[in-house]
Backbone as JSON Lines, residues from 0, in Angstrom:
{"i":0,"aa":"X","n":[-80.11,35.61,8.47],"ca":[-78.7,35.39,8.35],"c":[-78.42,33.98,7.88]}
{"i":1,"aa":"X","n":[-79.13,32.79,8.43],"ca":[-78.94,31.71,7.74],"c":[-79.23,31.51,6.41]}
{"i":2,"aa":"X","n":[-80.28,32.45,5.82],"ca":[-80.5,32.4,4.5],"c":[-79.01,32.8,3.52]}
{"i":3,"aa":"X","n":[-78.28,33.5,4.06],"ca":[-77.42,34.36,3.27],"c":[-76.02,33.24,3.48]}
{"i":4,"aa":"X","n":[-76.53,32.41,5.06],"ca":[-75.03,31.51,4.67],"c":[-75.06,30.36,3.33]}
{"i":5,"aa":"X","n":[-77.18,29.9,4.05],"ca":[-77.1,28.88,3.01],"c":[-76.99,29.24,2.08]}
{"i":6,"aa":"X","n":[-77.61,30.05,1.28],"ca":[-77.24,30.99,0.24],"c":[-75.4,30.26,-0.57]}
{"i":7,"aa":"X","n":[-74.93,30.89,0.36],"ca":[-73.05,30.95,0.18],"c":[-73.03,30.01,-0.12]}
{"i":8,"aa":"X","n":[-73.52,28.87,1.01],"ca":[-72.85,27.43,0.63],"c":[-73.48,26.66,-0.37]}
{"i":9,"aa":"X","n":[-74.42,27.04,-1.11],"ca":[-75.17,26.63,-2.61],"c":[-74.14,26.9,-3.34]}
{"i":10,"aa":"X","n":[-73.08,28.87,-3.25],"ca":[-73.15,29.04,-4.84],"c":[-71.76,28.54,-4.39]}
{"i":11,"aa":"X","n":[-71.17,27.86,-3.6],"ca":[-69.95,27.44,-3.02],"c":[-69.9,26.06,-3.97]}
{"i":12,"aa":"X","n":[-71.3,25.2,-3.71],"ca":[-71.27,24.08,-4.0],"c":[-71.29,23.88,-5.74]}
{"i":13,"aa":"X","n":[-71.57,25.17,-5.88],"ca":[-72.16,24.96,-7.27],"c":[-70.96,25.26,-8.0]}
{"i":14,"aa":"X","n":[-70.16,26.29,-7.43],"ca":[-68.83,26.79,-8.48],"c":[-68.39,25.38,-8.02]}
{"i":15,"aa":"X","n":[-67.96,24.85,-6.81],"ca":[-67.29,23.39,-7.04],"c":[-67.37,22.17,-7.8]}
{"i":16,"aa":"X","n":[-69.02,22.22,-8.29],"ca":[-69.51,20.83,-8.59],"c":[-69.58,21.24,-10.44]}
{"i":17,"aa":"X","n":[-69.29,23.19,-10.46],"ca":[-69.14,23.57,-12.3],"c":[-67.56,23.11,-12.61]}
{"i":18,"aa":"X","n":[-66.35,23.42,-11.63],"ca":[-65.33,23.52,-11.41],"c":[-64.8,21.74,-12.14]}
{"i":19,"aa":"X","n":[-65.3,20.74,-11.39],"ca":[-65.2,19.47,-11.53],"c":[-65.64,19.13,-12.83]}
{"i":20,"aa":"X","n":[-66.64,19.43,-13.06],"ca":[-67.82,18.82,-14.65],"c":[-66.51,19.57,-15.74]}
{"i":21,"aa":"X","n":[-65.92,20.5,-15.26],"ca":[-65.04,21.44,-16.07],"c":[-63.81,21.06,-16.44]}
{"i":22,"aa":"X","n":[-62.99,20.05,-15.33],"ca":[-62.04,19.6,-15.46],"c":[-61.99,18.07,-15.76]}
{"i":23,"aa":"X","n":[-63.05,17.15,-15.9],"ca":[-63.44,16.31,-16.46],"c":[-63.78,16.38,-17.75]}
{"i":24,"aa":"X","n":[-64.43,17.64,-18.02],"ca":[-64.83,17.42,-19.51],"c":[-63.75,18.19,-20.06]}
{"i":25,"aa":"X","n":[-62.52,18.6,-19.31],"ca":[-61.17,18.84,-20.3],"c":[-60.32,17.4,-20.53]}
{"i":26,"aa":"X","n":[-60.83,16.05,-19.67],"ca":[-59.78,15.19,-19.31],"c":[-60.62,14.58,-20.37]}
{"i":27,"aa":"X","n":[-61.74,14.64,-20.8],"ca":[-62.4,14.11,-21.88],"c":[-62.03,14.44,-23.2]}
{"i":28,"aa":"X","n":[-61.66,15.78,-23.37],"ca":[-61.29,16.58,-24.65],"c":[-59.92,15.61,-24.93]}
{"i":29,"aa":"X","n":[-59.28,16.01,-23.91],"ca":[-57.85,15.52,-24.11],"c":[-57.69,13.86,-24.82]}
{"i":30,"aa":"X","n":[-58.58,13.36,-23.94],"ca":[-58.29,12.05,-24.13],"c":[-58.92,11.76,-25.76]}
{"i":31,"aa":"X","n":[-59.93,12.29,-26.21],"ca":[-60.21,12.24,-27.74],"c":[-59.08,12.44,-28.61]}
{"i":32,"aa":"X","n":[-58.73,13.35,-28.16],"ca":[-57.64,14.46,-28.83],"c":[-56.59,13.55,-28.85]}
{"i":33,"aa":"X","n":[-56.05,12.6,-28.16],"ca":[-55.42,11.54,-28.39],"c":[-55.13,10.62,-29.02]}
{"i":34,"aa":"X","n":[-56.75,10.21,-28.92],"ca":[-57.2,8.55,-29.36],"c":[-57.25,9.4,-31.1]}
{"i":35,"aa":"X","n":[-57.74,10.72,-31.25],"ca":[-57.71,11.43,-32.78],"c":[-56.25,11.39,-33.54]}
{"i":36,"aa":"X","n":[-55.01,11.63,-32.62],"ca":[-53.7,11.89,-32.59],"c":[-53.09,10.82,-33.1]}
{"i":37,"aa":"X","n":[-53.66,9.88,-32.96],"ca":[-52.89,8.47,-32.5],"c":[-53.38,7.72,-33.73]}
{"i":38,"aa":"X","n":[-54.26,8.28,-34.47],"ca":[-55.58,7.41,-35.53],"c":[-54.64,7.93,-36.64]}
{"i":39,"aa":"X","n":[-54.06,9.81,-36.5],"ca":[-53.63,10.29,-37.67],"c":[-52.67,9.96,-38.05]}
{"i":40,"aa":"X","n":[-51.47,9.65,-37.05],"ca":[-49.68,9.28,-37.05],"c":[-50.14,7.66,-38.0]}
{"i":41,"aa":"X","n":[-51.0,6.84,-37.45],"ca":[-51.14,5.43,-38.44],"c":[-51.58,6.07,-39.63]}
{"i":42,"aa":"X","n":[-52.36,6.85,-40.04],"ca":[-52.91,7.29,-41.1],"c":[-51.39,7.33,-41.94]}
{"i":43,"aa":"X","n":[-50.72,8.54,-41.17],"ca":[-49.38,8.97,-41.76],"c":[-48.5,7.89,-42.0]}
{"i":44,"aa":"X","n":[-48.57,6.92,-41.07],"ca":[-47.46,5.9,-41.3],"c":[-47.78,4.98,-42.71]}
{"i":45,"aa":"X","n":[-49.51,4.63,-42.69],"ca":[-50.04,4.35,-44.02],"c":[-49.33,4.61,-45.19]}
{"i":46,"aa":"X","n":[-49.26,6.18,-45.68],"ca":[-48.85,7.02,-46.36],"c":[-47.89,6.9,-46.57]}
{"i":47,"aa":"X","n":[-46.98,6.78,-46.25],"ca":[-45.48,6.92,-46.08],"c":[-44.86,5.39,-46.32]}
{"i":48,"aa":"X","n":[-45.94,4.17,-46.09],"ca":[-45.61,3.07,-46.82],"c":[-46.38,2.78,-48.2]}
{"i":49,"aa":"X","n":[-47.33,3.37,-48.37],"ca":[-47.82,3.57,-49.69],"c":[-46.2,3.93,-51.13]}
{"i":50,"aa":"X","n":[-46.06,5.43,-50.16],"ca":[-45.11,6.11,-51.02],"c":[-44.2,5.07,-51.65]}
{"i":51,"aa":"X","n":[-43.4,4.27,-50.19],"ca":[-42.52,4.0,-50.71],"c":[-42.11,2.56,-51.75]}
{"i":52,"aa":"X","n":[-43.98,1.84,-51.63],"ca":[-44.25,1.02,-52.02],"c":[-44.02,1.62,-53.61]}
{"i":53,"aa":"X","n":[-45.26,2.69,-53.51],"ca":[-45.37,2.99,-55.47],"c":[-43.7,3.71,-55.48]}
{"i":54,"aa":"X","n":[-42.64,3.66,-55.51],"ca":[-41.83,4.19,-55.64],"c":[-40.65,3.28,-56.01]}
{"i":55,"aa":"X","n":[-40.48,2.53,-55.05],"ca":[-40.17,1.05,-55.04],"c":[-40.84,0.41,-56.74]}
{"i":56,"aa":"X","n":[-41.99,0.27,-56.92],"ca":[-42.2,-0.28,-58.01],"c":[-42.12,0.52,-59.41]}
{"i":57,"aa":"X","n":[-42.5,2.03,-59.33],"ca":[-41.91,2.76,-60.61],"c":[-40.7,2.63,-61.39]}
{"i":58,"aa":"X","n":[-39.37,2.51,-59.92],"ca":[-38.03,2.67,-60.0],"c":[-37.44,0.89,-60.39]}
{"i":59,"aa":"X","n":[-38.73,0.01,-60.33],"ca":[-38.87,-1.12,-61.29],"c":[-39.46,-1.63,-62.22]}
{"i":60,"aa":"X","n":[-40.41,-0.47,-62.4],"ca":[-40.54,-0.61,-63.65],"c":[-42.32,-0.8,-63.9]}
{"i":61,"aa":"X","n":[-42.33,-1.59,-62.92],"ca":[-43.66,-2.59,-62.37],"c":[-44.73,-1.81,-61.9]}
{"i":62,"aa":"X","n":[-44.9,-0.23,-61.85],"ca":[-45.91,0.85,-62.25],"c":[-46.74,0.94,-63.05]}
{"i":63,"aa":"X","n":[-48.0,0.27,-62.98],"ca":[-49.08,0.37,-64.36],"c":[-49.71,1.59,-63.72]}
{"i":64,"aa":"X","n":[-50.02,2.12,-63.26],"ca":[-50.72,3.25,-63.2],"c":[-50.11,4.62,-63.43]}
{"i":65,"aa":"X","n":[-50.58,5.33,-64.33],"ca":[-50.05,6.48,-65.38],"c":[-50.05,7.89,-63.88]}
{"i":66,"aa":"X","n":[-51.23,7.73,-63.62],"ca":[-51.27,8.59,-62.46],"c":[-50.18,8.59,-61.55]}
{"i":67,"aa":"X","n":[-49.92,7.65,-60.73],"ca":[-49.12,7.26,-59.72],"c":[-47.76,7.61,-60.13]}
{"i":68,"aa":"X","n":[-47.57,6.73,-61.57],"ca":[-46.43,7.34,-62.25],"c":[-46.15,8.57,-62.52]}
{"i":69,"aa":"X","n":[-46.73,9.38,-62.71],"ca":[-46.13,10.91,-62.85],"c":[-46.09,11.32,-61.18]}
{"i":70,"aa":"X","n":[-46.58,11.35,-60.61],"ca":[-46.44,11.33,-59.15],"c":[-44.85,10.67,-58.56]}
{"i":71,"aa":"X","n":[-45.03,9.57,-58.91],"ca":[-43.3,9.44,-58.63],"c":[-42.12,9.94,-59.25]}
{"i":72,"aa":"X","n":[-42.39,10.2,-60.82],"ca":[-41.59,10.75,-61.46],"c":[-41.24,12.6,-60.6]}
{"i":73,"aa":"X","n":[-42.58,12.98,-60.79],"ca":[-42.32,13.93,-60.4],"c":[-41.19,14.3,-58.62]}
{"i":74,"aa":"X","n":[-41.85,12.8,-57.76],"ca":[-40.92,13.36,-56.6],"c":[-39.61,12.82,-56.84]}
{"i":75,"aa":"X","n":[-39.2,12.05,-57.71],"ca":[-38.14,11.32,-58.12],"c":[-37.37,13.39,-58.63]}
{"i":76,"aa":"X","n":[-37.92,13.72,-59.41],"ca":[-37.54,15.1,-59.82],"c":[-37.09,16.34,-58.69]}
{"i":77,"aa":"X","n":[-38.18,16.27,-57.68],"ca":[-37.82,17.01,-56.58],"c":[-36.88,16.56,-55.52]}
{"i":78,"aa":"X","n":[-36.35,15.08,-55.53],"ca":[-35.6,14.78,-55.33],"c":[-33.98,15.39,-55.68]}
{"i":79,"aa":"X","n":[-34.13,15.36,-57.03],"ca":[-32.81,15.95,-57.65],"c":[-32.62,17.74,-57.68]}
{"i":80,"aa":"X","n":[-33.45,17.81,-57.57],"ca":[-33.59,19.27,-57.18],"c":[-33.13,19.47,-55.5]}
{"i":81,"aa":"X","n":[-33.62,19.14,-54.72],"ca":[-33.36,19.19,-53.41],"c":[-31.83,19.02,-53.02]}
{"i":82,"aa":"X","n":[-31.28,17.45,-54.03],"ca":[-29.82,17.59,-53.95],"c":[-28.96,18.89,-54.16]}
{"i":83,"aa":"X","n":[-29.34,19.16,-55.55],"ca":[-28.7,20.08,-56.2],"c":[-28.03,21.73,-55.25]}
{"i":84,"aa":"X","n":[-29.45,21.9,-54.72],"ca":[-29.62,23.34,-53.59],"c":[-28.85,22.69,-52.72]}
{"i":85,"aa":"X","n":[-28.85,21.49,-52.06],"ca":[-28.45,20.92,-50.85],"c":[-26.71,21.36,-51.11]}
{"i":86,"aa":"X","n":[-26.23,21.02,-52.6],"ca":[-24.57,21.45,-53.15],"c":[-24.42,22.82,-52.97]}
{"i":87,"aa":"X","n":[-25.81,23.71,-53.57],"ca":[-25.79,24.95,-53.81],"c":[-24.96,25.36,-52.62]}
{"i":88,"aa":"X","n":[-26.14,25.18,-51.5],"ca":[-26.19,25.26,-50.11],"c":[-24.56,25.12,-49.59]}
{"i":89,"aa":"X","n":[-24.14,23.94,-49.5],"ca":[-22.56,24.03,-49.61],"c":[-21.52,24.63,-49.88]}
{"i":90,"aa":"X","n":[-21.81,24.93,-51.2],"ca":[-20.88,25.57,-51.74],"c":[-20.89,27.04,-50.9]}
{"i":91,"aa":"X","n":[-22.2,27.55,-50.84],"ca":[-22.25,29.24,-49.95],"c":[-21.7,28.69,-48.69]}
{"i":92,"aa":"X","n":[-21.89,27.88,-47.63],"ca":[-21.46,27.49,-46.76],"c":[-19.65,27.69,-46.6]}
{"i":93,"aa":"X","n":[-18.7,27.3,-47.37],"ca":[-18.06,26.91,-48.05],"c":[-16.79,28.47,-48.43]}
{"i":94,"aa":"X","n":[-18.14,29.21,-48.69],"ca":[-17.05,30.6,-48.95],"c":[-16.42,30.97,-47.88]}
{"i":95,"aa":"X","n":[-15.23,31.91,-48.4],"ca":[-14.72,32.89,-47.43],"c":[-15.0,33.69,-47.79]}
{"i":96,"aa":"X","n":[-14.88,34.87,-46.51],"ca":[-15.11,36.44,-46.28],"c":[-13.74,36.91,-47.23]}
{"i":97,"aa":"X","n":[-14.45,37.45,-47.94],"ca":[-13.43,38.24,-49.35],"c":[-12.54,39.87,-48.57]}
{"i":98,"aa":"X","n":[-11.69,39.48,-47.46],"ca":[-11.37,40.42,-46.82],"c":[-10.82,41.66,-47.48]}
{"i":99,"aa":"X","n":[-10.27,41.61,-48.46],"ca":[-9.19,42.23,-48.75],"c":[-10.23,43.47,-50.18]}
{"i":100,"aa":"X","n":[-11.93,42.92,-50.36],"ca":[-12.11,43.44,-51.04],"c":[-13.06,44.84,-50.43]}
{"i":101,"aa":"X","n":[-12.85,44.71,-48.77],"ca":[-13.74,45.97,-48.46],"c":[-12.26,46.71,-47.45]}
{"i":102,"aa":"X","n":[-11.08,46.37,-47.9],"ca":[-10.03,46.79,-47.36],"c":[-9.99,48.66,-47.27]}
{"i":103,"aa":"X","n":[-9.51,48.91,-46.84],"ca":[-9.61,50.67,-47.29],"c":[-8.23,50.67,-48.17]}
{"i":104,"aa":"X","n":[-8.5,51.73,-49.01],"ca":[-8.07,51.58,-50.81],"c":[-6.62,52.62,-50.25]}
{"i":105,"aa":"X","n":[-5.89,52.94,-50.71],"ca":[-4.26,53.82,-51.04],"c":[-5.43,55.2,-50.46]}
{"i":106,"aa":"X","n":[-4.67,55.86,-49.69],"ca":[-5.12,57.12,-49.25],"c":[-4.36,57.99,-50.31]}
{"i":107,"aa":"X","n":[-5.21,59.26,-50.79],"ca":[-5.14,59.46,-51.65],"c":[-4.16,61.22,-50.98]}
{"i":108,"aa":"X","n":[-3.07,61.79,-51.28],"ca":[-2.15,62.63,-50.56],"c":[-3.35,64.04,-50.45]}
{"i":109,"aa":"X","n":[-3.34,64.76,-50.11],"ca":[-4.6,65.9,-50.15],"c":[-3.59,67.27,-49.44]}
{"i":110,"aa":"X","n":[-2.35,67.1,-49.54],"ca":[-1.52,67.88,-49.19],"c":[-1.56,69.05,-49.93]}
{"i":111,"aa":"X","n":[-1.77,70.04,-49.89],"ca":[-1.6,71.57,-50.6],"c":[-0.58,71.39,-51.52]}
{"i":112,"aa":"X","n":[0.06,71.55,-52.49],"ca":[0.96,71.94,-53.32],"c":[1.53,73.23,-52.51]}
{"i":113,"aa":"X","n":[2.91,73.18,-52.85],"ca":[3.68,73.99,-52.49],"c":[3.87,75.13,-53.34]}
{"i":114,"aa":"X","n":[4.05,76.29,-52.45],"ca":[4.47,77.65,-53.86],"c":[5.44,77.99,-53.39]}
{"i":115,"aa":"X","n":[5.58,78.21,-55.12],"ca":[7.17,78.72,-55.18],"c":[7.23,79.91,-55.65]}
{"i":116,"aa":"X","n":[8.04,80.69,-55.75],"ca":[8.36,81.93,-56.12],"c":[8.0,82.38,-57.71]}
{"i":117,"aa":"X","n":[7.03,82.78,-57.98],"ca":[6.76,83.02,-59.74],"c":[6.02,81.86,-59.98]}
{"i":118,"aa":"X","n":[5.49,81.15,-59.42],"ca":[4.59,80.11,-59.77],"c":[3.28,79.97,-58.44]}
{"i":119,"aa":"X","n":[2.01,80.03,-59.31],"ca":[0.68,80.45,-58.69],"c":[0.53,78.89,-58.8]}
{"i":120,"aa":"X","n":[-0.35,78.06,-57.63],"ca":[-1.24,77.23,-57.4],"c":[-2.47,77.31,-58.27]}
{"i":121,"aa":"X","n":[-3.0,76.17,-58.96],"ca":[-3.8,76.25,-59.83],"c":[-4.81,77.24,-58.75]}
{"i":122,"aa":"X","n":[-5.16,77.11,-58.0],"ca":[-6.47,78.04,-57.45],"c":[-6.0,79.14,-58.03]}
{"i":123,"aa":"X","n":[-4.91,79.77,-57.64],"ca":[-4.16,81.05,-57.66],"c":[-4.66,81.83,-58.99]}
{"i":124,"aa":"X","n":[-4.08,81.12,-60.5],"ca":[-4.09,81.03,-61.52],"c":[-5.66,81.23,-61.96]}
{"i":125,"aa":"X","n":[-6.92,80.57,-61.41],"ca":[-8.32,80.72,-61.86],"c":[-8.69,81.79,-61.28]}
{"i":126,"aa":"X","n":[-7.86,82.48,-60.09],"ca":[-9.08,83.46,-59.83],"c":[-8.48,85.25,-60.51]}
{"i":127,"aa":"X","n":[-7.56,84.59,-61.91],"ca":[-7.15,86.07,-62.64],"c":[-8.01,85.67,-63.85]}
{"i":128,"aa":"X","n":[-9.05,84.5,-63.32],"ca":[-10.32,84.56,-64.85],"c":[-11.02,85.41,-64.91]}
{"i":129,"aa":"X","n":[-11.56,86.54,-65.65],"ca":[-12.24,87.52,-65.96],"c":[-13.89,87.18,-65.29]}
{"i":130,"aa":"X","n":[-14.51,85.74,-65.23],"ca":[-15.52,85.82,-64.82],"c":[-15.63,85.46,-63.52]}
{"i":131,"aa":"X","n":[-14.59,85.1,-62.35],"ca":[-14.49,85.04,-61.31],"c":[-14.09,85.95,-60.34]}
{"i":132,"aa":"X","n":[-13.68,87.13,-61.73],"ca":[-13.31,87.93,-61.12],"c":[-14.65,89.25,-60.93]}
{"i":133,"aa":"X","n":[-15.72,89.27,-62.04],"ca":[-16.8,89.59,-61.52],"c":[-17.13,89.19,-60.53]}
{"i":134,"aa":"X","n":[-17.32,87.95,-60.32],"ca":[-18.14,87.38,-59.78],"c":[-17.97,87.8,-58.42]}
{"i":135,"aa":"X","n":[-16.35,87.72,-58.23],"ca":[-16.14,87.96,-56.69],"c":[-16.66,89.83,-55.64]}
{"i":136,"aa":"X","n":[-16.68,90.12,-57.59],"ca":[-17.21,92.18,-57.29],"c":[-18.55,92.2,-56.6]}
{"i":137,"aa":"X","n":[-19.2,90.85,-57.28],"ca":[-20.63,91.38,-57.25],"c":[-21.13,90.87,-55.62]}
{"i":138,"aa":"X","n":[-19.97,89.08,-55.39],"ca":[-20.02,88.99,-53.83],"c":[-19.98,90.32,-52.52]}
{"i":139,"aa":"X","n":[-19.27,90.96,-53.22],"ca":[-18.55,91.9,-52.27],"c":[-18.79,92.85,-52.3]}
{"i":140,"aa":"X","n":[-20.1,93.28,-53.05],"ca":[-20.99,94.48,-53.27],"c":[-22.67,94.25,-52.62]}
């Protein structure tokens, strides 16, 4: 019986002491994952003063590099584009609901015609047509 406690209290010790190595080597991940995080945002901030450096100097002129230059030209371009949609954008913003064009239209009268004495309703009148008037023999046969 003591074998089976010590037993217990090994695999006791052992899920505790995997448990720990486990949550340390997540506090390790993390903390890379940080110091990685933190390396990229300067990277980005780099970048982003690069840009506005070569951009700054195209838009003076003072751009010797052909490369760089079409690079700014070009975002100088997507620039004006972006405005443009940005108006587009507005302008749809901007509409009204065209109420009056899904209005329901003049109801149209669907009233029977009236008969009068010596005067047949067009129905009346088609069914003394010779071929409706088969037609109705052959229904009714």
């Amino acid at each position: 019986m003591s074998d089976f406690i010590e037993s217990a209290k090994n695999f006791l010790n052992t899920a505790v002491s995997r448990t720990g190595w486990e949550a340390q080597k997540q506090m390790r991940v993390r903390g890379k994952q940080g110091e990685i995080d933190k390396l990229l945002e300067q990277r980005q901030q780099l970048l982003n003063d690069l840009t506005v450096t070569a951009m700054n100097l195209y838009q003076q002129g003072a751009l010797t590099d052909s490369q760089l230059s079409r690079l700014c030209a070009s975002i100088i371009e997507l620039d004006h584009d972006v405005k443009r949609r940005e108006e587009q954008l507005d302008e749809v913003k901007r509409e009204l609901y065209p109420a009056d064009q899904y209005a329901p239209g003049q109801t149209t009268n669907y009233t029977p015609p009236l008969q009068t004495r010596g005067i047949q309703t067009p129905i009346h009148s088609l069914a003394r047509l010779p071929q409706l008037q088969v037609l109705r023999q052959t229904i009714s046969q």
